[in-house]
PDB file of C-alpha atoms in Angstrom:
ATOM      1  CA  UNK Z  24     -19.861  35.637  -0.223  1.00  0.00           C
ATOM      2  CA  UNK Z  25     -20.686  38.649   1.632  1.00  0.00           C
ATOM      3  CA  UNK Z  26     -22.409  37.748   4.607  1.00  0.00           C
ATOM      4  CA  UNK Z  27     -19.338  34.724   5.455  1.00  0.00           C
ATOM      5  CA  UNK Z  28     -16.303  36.841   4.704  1.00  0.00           C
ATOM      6  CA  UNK Z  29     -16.882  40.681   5.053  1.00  0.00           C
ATOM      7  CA  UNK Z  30     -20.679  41.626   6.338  1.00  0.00           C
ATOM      8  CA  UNK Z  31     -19.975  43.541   9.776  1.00  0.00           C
ATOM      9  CA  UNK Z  32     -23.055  42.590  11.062  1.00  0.00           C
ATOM     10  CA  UNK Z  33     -22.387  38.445  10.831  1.00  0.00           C
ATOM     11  CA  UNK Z  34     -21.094  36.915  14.195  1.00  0.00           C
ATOM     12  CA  UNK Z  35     -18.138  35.370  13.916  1.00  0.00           C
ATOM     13  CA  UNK Z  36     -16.171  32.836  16.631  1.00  0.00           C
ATOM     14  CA  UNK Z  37     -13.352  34.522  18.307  1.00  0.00           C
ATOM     15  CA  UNK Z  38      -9.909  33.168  16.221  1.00  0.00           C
ATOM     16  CA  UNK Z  39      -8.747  31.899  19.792  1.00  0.00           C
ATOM     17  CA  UNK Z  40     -11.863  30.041  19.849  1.00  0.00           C
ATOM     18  CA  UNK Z  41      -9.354  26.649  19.561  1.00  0.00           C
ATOM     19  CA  UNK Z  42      -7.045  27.597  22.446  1.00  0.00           C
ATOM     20  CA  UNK Z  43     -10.530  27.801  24.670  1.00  0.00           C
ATOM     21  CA  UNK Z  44     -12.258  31.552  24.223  1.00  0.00           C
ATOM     22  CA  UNK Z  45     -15.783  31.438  23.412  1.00  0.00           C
ATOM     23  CA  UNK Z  46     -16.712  34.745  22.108  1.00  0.00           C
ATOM     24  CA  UNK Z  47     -19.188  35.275  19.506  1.00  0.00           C
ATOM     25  CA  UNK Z  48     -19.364  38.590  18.465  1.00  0.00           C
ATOM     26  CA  UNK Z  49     -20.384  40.323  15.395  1.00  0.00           C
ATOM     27  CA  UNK Z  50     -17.599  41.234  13.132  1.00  0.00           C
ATOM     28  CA  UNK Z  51     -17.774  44.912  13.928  1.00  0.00           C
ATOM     29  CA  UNK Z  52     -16.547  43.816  17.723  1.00  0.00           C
ATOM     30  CA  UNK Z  53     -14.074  41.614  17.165  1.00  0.00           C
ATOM     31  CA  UNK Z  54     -11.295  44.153  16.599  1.00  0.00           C
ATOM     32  CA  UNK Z  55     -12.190  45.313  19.723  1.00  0.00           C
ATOM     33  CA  UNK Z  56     -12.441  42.353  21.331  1.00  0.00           C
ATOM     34  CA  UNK Z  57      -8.822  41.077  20.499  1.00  0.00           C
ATOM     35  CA  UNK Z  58      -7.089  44.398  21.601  1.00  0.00           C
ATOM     36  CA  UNK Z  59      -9.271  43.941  25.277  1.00  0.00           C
ATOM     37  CA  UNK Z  60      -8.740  40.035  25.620  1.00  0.00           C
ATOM     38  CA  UNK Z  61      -4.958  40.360  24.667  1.00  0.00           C
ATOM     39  CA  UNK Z  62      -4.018  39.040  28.324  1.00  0.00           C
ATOM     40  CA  UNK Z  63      -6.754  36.372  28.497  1.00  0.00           C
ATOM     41  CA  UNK Z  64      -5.995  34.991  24.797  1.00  0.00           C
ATOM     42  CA  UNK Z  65      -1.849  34.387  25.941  1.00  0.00           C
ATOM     43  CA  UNK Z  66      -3.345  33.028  29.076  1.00  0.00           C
ATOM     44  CA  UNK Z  67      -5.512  30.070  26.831  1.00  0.00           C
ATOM     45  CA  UNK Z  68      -2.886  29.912  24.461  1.00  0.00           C
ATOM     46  CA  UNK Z  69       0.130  29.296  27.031  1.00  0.00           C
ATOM     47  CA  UNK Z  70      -2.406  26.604  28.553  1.00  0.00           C
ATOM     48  CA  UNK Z  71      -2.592  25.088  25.206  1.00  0.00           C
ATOM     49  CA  UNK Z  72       0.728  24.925  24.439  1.00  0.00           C
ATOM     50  CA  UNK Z  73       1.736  21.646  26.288  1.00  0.00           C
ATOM     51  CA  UNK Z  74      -1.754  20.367  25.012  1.00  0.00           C
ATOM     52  CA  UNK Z  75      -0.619  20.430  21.113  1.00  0.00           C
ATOM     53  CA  UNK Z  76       2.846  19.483  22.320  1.00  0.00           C
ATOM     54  CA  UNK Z  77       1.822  16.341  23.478  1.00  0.00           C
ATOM     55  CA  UNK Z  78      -0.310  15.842  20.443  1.00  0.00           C
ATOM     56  CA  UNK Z  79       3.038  16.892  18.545  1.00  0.00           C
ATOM     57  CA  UNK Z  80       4.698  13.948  20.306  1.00  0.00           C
ATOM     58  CA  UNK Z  81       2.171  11.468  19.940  1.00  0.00           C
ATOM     59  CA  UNK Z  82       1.566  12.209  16.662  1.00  0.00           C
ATOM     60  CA  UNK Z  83       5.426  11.423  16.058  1.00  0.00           C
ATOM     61  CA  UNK Z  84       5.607   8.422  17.639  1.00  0.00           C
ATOM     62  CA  UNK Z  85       2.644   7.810  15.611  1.00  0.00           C
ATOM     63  CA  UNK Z  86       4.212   8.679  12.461  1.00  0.00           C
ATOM     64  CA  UNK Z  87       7.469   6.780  13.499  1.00  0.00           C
ATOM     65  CA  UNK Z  88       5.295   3.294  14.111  1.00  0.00           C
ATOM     66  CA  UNK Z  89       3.514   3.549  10.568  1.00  0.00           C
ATOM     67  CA  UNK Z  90       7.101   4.072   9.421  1.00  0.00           C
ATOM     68  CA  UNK Z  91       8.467   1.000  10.558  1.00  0.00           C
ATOM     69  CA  UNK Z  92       5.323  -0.715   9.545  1.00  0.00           C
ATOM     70  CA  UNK Z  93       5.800   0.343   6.266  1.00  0.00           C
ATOM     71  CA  UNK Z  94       9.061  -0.579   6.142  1.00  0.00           C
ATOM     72  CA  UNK Z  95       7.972  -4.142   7.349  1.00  0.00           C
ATOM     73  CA  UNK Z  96       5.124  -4.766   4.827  1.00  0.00           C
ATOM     74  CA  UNK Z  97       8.063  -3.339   1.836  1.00  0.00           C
ATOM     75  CA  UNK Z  98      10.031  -6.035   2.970  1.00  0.00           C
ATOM     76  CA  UNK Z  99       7.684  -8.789   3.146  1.00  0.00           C
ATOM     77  CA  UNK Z 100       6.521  -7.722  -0.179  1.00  0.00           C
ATOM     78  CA  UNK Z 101      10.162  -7.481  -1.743  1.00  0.00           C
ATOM     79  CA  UNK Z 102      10.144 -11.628  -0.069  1.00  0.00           C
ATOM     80  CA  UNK Z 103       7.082 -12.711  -1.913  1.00  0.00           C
ATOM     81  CA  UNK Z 104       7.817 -11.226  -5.515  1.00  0.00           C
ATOM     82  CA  UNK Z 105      11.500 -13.130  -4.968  1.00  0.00           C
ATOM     83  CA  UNK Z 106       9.685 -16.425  -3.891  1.00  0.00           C
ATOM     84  CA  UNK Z 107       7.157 -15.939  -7.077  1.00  0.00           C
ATOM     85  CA  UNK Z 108       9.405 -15.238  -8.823  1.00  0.00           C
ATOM     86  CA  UNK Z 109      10.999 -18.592  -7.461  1.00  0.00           C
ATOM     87  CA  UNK Z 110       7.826 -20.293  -8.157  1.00  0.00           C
ATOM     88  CA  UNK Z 111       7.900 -18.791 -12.011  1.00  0.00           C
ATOM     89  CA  UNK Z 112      10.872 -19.979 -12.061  1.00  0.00           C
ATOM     90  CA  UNK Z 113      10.096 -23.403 -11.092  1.00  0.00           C
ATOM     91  CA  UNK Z 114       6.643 -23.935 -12.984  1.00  0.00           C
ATOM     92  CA  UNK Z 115       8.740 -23.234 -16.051  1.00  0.00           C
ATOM     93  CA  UNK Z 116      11.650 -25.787 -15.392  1.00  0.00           C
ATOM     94  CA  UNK Z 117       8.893 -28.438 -14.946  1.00  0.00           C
ATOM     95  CA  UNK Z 118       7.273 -27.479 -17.943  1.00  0.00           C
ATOM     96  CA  UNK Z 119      10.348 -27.800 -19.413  1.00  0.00           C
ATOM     97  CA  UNK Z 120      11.070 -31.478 -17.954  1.00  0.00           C
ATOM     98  CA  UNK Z 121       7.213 -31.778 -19.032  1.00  0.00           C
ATOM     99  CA  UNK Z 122       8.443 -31.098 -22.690  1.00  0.00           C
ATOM    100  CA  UNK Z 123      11.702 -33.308 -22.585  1.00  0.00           C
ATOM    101  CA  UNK Z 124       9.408 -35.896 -20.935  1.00  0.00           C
ATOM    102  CA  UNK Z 125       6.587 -35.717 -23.559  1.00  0.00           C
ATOM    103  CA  UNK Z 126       9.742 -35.685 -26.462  1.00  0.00           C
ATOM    104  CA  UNK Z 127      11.079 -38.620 -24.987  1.00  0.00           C
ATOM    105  CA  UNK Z 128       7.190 -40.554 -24.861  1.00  0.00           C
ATOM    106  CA  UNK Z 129       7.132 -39.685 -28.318  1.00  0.00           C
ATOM    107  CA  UNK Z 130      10.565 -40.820 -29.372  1.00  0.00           C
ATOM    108  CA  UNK Z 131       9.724 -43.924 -27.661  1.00  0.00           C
ATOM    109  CA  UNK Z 132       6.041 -45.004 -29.302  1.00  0.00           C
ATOM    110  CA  UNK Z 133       8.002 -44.071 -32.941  1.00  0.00           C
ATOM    111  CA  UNK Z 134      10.827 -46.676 -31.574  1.00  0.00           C
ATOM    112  CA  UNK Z 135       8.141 -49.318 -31.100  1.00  0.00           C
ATOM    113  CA  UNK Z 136       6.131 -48.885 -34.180  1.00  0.00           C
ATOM    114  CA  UNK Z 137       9.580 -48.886 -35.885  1.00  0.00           C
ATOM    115  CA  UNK Z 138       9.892 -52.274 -34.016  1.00  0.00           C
ATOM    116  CA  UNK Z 139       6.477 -53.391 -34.767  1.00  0.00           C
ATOM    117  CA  UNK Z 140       6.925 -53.145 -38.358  1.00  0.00           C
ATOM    118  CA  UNK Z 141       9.899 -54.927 -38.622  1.00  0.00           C
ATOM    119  CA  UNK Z 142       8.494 -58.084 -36.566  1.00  0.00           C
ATOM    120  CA  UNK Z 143       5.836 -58.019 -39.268  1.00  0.00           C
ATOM    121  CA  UNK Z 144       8.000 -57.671 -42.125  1.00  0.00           C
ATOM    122  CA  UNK Z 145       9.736 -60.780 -40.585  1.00  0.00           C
ATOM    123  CA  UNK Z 146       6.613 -62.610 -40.314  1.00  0.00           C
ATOM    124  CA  UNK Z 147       5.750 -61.829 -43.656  1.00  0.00           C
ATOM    125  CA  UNK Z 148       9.172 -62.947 -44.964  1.00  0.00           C
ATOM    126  CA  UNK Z 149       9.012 -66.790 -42.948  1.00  0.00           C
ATOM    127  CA  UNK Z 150       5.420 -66.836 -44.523  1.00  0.00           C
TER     128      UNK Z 150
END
């Protein structure tokens, strides 16, 4: 509204307020103020310069760690979807030999009753 972004009378921080000037002036004064501080706002700024370089390099080597990191946790997870994918791969085959097995059981017991009606057909024909 008003009163934040054009009332004269509001004080305001100085916009080199980040590089270390502390004036609070009302709006009115701040034109002012910036022509008369010119020297003293390059003097905080030059002082901040190697300040936000610094933070420019750490925040770089900062950006270059979570990089590799990333990079680490894309591989590992590229590794387990292979080895579950392995693992699907393997649950299936043994449900397969599960099947064959379970075929062959039956196969089997149909084999025996087979047999076990012919030994009674035998015993009914010496009877």
């Amino acid at each position: 509204g008003h009163l934040e972004q054009t009332c004269p009378l509001q004080v305001i921080q100085c916009d080199f307020s980040y590089a270390g000037c502390g004036a609070k002036l009302q709006r009115r004064l701040m034109s002012a103020h910036m022509k008369e501080n010119i020297e003293t706002h390059l003097s905080f700024l030059a002082q901040k310069v190697p300040e936000l370089n610094g933070q420019s390099r750490q925040q770089g080597e900062q950006i270059k760690l979570a990089r590799i990191s990333t990079k680490q946790q894309e591989e590992q997870i590229q590794q387990q979807g292979a080895q579950i994918k392995q693992q699907g791969e393997q649950i299936k085959q043994q449900g397969f030999q599960t099947k064959q097995d379970r075929d062959q059981m039956r196969q089997q017991r149909e084999q025996i009753q087979q047999q076990g009606d012919q030994i009674k057909r035998q015993e009914n024909l010496i009877s």
